Coordinates of C-alpha atoms and ligand atoms in Angstrom, one line a residue:
M81 CA 0.0 0.0 0.0
I82 CA 2.8 2.4 0.9
S83 CA 6.4 2.1 -0.5
I84 CA 9.0 4.5 0.8
K85 CA 12.3 4.0 -1.0
N86 CA 15.6 5.6 -0.1
V87 CA 14.0 8.8 0.9
K88 CA 16.0 11.8 2.1
K89 CA 14.8 15.2 3.1
I90 CA 17.3 18.1 3.5
Y91 CA 16.1 21.4 4.7
P92 CA 18.0 24.6 4.1
S93 CA 18.8 26.5 7.3
Q94 CA 20.9 29.4 8.5
K95 CA 23.4 27.1 10.0
G96 CA 23.8 25.2 6.8
K97 CA 21.7 22.2 5.9
V98 CA 19.6 19.9 8.1
T99 CA 19.1 16.3 7.1
A100 CA 15.7 15.6 8.6
V101 CA 15.2 12.2 7.0
D102 CA 18.2 10.2 5.9
D103 CA 17.9 7.3 3.5
V104 CA 14.7 5.7 4.9
S105 CA 13.0 2.8 3.2
I106 CA 9.8 1.3 4.5
E107 CA 7.1 -1.0 3.0
I108 CA 3.6 -0.8 4.6
K109 CA 1.0 -3.4 3.8
E110 CA -2.7 -2.8 3.1
G111 CA -4.8 -2.9 6.3
E112 CA -1.7 -2.5 8.5
I113 CA -1.4 -0.2 11.5
F114 CA 2.1 1.0 11.3
G115 CA 3.8 3.2 14.0
V116 CA 6.8 5.4 13.8
I117 CA 8.3 6.3 17.2
G118 CA 11.2 8.5 18.1
Y119 CA 12.2 11.5 20.2
S120 CA 11.5 15.1 19.1
G121 CA 13.6 16.0 16.1
A122 CA 14.0 12.4 14.9
G123 CA 12.3 13.2 11.6
K124 CA 8.9 11.6 12.2
S125 CA 6.8 14.6 11.1
T126 CA 8.9 15.2 8.0
L127 CA 8.5 11.5 7.1
I128 CA 4.7 11.4 7.5
R129 CA 4.3 14.7 5.7
M130 CA 6.1 13.2 2.7
L131 CA 3.4 10.5 2.5
N132 CA 0.7 13.0 1.5
G133 CA 2.8 15.5 -0.4
L134 CA 3.0 18.1 2.3
E135 CA 6.8 17.8 1.9
I136 CA 8.7 16.8 -1.2
P137 CA 11.6 14.4 -0.7
T138 CA 15.0 15.7 -1.7
E139 CA 15.8 12.2 -2.9
G140 CA 14.0 8.9 -3.2
S141 CA 10.4 8.0 -4.0
V142 CA 7.1 7.6 -2.1
V143 CA 4.3 5.5 -3.7
V144 CA 0.9 5.4 -1.9
A145 CA -2.0 3.2 -3.3
N146 CA -0.1 2.9 -6.6
K147 CA 0.3 6.6 -7.0
K148 CA 3.7 8.3 -6.8
V149 CA 3.2 11.1 -4.4
S150 CA 6.8 12.2 -4.1
N151 CA 6.7 14.5 -7.1
I152 CA 3.1 15.5 -7.8
K153 CA 1.5 18.9 -7.6
G154 CA -1.7 20.8 -8.1
S155 CA -4.9 19.0 -8.9
E156 CA -3.2 15.6 -9.0
L157 CA -2.0 16.2 -5.4
R158 CA -5.5 17.3 -4.3
K159 CA -6.9 14.1 -5.7
A160 CA -4.3 12.0 -4.0
R161 CA -5.1 13.7 -0.7
Q162 CA -8.7 12.4 -0.8
E163 CA -7.2 8.9 -0.5
I164 CA -4.4 9.8 1.9
S165 CA -6.1 11.6 4.8
M166 CA -4.6 13.0 8.0
I167 CA -5.5 13.8 11.6
F168 CA -3.5 16.1 13.8
Q169 CA -2.4 16.7 17.4
H170 CA -4.3 20.0 17.7
F171 CA -7.2 18.7 15.5
N172 CA -7.1 21.6 13.0
L173 CA -10.8 22.1 13.0
L174 CA -12.6 25.2 11.7
W175 CA -13.6 27.0 14.8
S176 CA -16.4 29.0 13.4
R177 CA -18.2 25.9 12.0
T178 CA -20.2 23.3 13.7
V179 CA -19.4 19.6 13.9
R180 CA -21.6 18.8 10.9
E181 CA -20.0 21.7 8.9
N182 CA -16.5 20.6 9.8
I183 CA -17.2 17.0 8.6
A184 CA -19.0 18.2 5.5
F185 CA -16.0 20.5 4.5
P186 CA -13.9 17.9 2.5
L187 CA -17.1 16.7 0.8
E188 CA -17.9 20.2 -0.3
I189 CA -14.4 20.5 -1.7
A190 CA -14.8 17.2 -3.5
G191 CA -18.0 18.6 -5.1
I192 CA -20.4 16.2 -3.5
P193 CA -24.1 17.4 -3.8
K194 CA -25.8 18.6 -0.7
S195 CA -28.3 15.8 -0.2
Q196 CA -25.5 13.2 -0.5
R197 CA -23.3 15.2 1.8
Q198 CA -25.9 15.2 4.5
K199 CA -26.3 11.4 4.3
R200 CA -22.6 10.9 4.4
V201 CA -22.1 13.2 7.4
D202 CA -24.8 11.4 9.3
E203 CA -23.0 8.1 8.7
L204 CA -19.7 9.5 9.8
I205 CA -21.2 11.1 12.9
N206 CA -22.6 7.6 13.9
L207 CA -19.3 5.9 13.1
V208 CA -17.3 8.1 15.4
G209 CA -19.9 8.2 18.2
L210 CA -20.9 11.9 18.0
S211 CA -24.6 11.6 17.7
G212 CA -26.4 14.5 19.5
R213 CA -23.4 16.8 19.1
E214 CA -23.9 17.6 15.4
D215 CA -24.6 21.3 16.0
A216 CA -22.0 22.0 18.6
Y217 CA -19.0 24.2 17.9
P218 CA -15.5 22.8 18.5
S219 CA -15.1 25.1 21.5
Q220 CA -18.0 23.3 23.1
L221 CA -16.4 19.9 22.8
S222 CA -13.9 17.9 24.9
G223 CA -10.5 17.0 23.4
G224 CA -11.6 13.5 22.6
Q225 CA -14.8 14.7 20.9
K226 CA -12.7 17.2 18.8
Q227 CA -10.5 14.4 17.7
R228 CA -13.6 12.4 16.8
V229 CA -14.6 15.2 14.5
G230 CA -11.1 15.2 13.0
I231 CA -11.4 11.5 12.3
A232 CA -14.8 11.8 10.8
R233 CA -13.6 14.6 8.6
A234 CA -10.6 12.6 7.5
L235 CA -12.7 9.6 6.6
A236 CA -15.3 11.6 4.7
N237 CA -14.0 10.9 1.2
N238 CA -13.3 7.2 1.9
P239 CA -9.5 7.4 2.0
K240 CA -7.3 4.3 1.7
V241 CA -4.8 5.6 4.1
L242 CA -5.1 7.5 7.4
L243 CA -2.0 9.4 8.6
C244 CA -2.0 10.3 12.3
D245 CA 0.4 13.0 13.5
E246 CA 0.7 12.7 17.3
A247 CA -3.1 12.4 17.2
T248 CA -3.5 11.5 20.9
S249 CA -0.6 13.6 22.3
A250 CA -2.9 16.4 23.5
L251 CA -5.3 14.0 25.3
D252 CA -5.4 12.5 28.7
P253 CA -4.7 8.8 29.1
Q254 CA -8.3 7.6 29.2
T255 CA -9.3 9.7 26.2
T256 CA -6.2 8.5 24.4
D257 CA -7.4 4.9 24.9
S258 CA -10.9 5.6 23.6
I259 CA -9.5 7.3 20.5
L260 CA -7.0 4.4 19.9
E261 CA -9.9 2.0 20.2
L262 CA -11.9 3.9 17.6
L263 CA -8.9 3.8 15.3
V264 CA -8.7 0.0 15.7
D265 CA -12.4 -0.3 14.9
I266 CA -12.0 1.8 11.8
N267 CA -9.0 -0.3 10.7
K268 CA -11.0 -3.5 11.1
E269 CA -14.3 -2.3 9.7
L270 CA -13.0 -0.3 6.8
G271 CA -9.7 -2.2 6.2
L272 CA -8.1 1.2 6.3
T273 CA -4.3 1.4 6.4
I274 CA -3.1 3.5 9.3
V275 CA 0.3 5.2 9.7
L276 CA 0.9 7.0 13.0
I277 CA 3.7 8.9 14.5
T278 CA 4.1 9.3 18.2
H279 CA 6.7 9.7 21.0
E280 CA 4.5 7.5 23.3
M281 CA 5.4 3.8 23.6
H282 CA 2.0 3.1 25.0
V283 CA 0.3 4.1 21.7
I284 CA 2.5 1.8 19.7
R285 CA 2.0 -1.1 22.1
K286 CA -1.7 -0.7 22.2
I287 CA -2.6 -0.6 18.5
C288 CA 0.3 -1.0 16.1
H289 CA 1.2 -4.2 14.2
R290 CA 4.7 -3.1 13.2
V291 CA 6.9 -0.2 14.3
A292 CA 9.9 1.8 13.0
V293 CA 12.1 3.5 15.5
M294 CA 13.7 6.7 14.2
E295 CA 16.8 8.4 15.5
G296 CA 18.5 11.4 13.8
G297 CA 16.5 10.9 10.6
R298 CA 17.3 7.2 10.2
V299 CA 15.3 4.1 10.9
V300 CA 17.3 2.3 13.6
E301 CA 14.9 -0.6 14.2
L302 CA 11.9 -2.0 12.3
G303 CA 9.7 -5.0 12.9
P304 CA 6.6 -6.4 14.7
V305 CA 5.9 -4.5 17.9
L306 CA 6.3 -7.6 20.0
D307 CA 9.8 -8.2 18.6
V308 CA 11.1 -4.6 18.7
F309 CA 9.8 -4.0 22.3
K310 CA 10.4 -7.4 23.8
N311 CA 10.0 -7.4 27.6
P312 CA 13.4 -8.3 29.0
Ligands
LIG266 P1 10.0 15.0 14.7 O1 8.7 15.0 14.1 O2 10.5 13.6 15.0 O3 10.1 15.8 16.0 P2 10.8 16.6 12.5 O4 10.6 15.9 11.2 O5 9.9 17.7 12.9 O6 11.0 15.6 13.7 O7 12.3 17.3 12.4 C1 13.4 16.7 12.0 C2 14.6 17.7 11.9 O8 14.3 18.6 10.8 C3 14.8 18.6 13.1 O9 16.1 18.8 13.3 C4 14.0 19.8 12.7 O10 14.6 20.9 13.4 C5 14.3 19.9 11.3 N1 13.2 20.6 10.5 C6 11.9 20.2 10.5 N2 11.1 21.0 9.7 C7 12.0 21.9 9.2 C8 11.8 23.1 8.4 N3 10.7 23.4 7.8 N4 12.9 23.8 8.1 C9 14.1 23.5 8.6 N5 14.3 22.4 9.5 C10 13.3 21.7 9.8
LIG267 P1 -13.3 29.7 8.7 O1 -12.3 30.4 7.9 O2 -13.8 28.5 8.1 O3 -14.4 30.5 9.3 P2 -11.7 30.0 11.1 O4 -11.2 31.3 10.5 O5 -12.6 30.2 12.3 O6 -12.5 29.1 10.0 O7 -10.5 29.1 11.5 C1 -9.5 28.8 10.6 C2 -8.4 28.0 11.4 O8 -7.8 28.8 12.4 C3 -9.0 26.7 12.1 O9 -8.8 25.6 11.3 C4 -8.2 26.7 13.3 O10 -7.1 25.8 13.2 C5 -7.6 28.0 13.6 N1 -8.4 28.7 14.7 C6 -9.4 29.6 14.6 N2 -9.8 30.0 15.8 C7 -9.1 29.3 16.7 C8 -9.1 29.3 18.1 N3 -9.9 30.0 18.9 N4 -8.2 28.5 18.7 C9 -7.3 27.7 18.0 N5 -7.3 27.7 16.6 C10 -8.2 28.5 16.0

């Protein structure tokens, strides 16, 4: 489903160049929940942003769902992003819009007619467990509910891949668990491939099938979670 081959990302900076991702190759299977863990500055965000064209690799290639995303632009990139959706640590919701309007937003952009939009939004609200909160504004929701809106919005256009950028890092442990359980349900029910980055071991242990450990832009370990994090 995802093929990352010899990818390198070098940022220009005042002090010279920063190699954020250094010769990373990872193959992720369809239906897999794949985690990337590492300390701050390890290159996790840069790597995940290259999976949906938010960053362009300096070298190497990224193929997602048979589409090369490492060098596409414009309308092609917008189309690819309907299939490669993303959720964020701080939710990135539209604050002046209701739950329903936030979830309908990507459907509007995709040109889905209003009647179909409403039906799809209702399905999504059910799926993420937000029934009764349709007309609330983000400021009236708990952190967990905000992330449920983020997830519903990300799933609106039936993506093949969901990218999660520290999606539970702003939540308390109990809420984190409920969001992780929702991600597992979605993975099972929809067969969605999930790639998540985190600095929390707990998140990896709880839901990931395989994990890559990043350090200084490189993958230093990769394998099934139970092998990589064996209890001594
Ligand atoms: P992580 O997500 O693991 O914290 P990042 O991918 O954000 O790691 O960062 C990896 C390295 O790249 C860090 O040294 C960071 O300072 C640098 N970096 C990230 N984004 C930029 C940017 N836009 N410009 C310059 N350097 C950057
Ligand atoms: P719109 O342009 O659709 O009316 P806004 O201008 O209200 O949406 O918000 C645009 C973006 O700005 C949101 O996606 C959100 O990330 C950010 N934002 C707006 N208001 C706030 C806020 N009070 N707190 C945090 N982020 C906000």
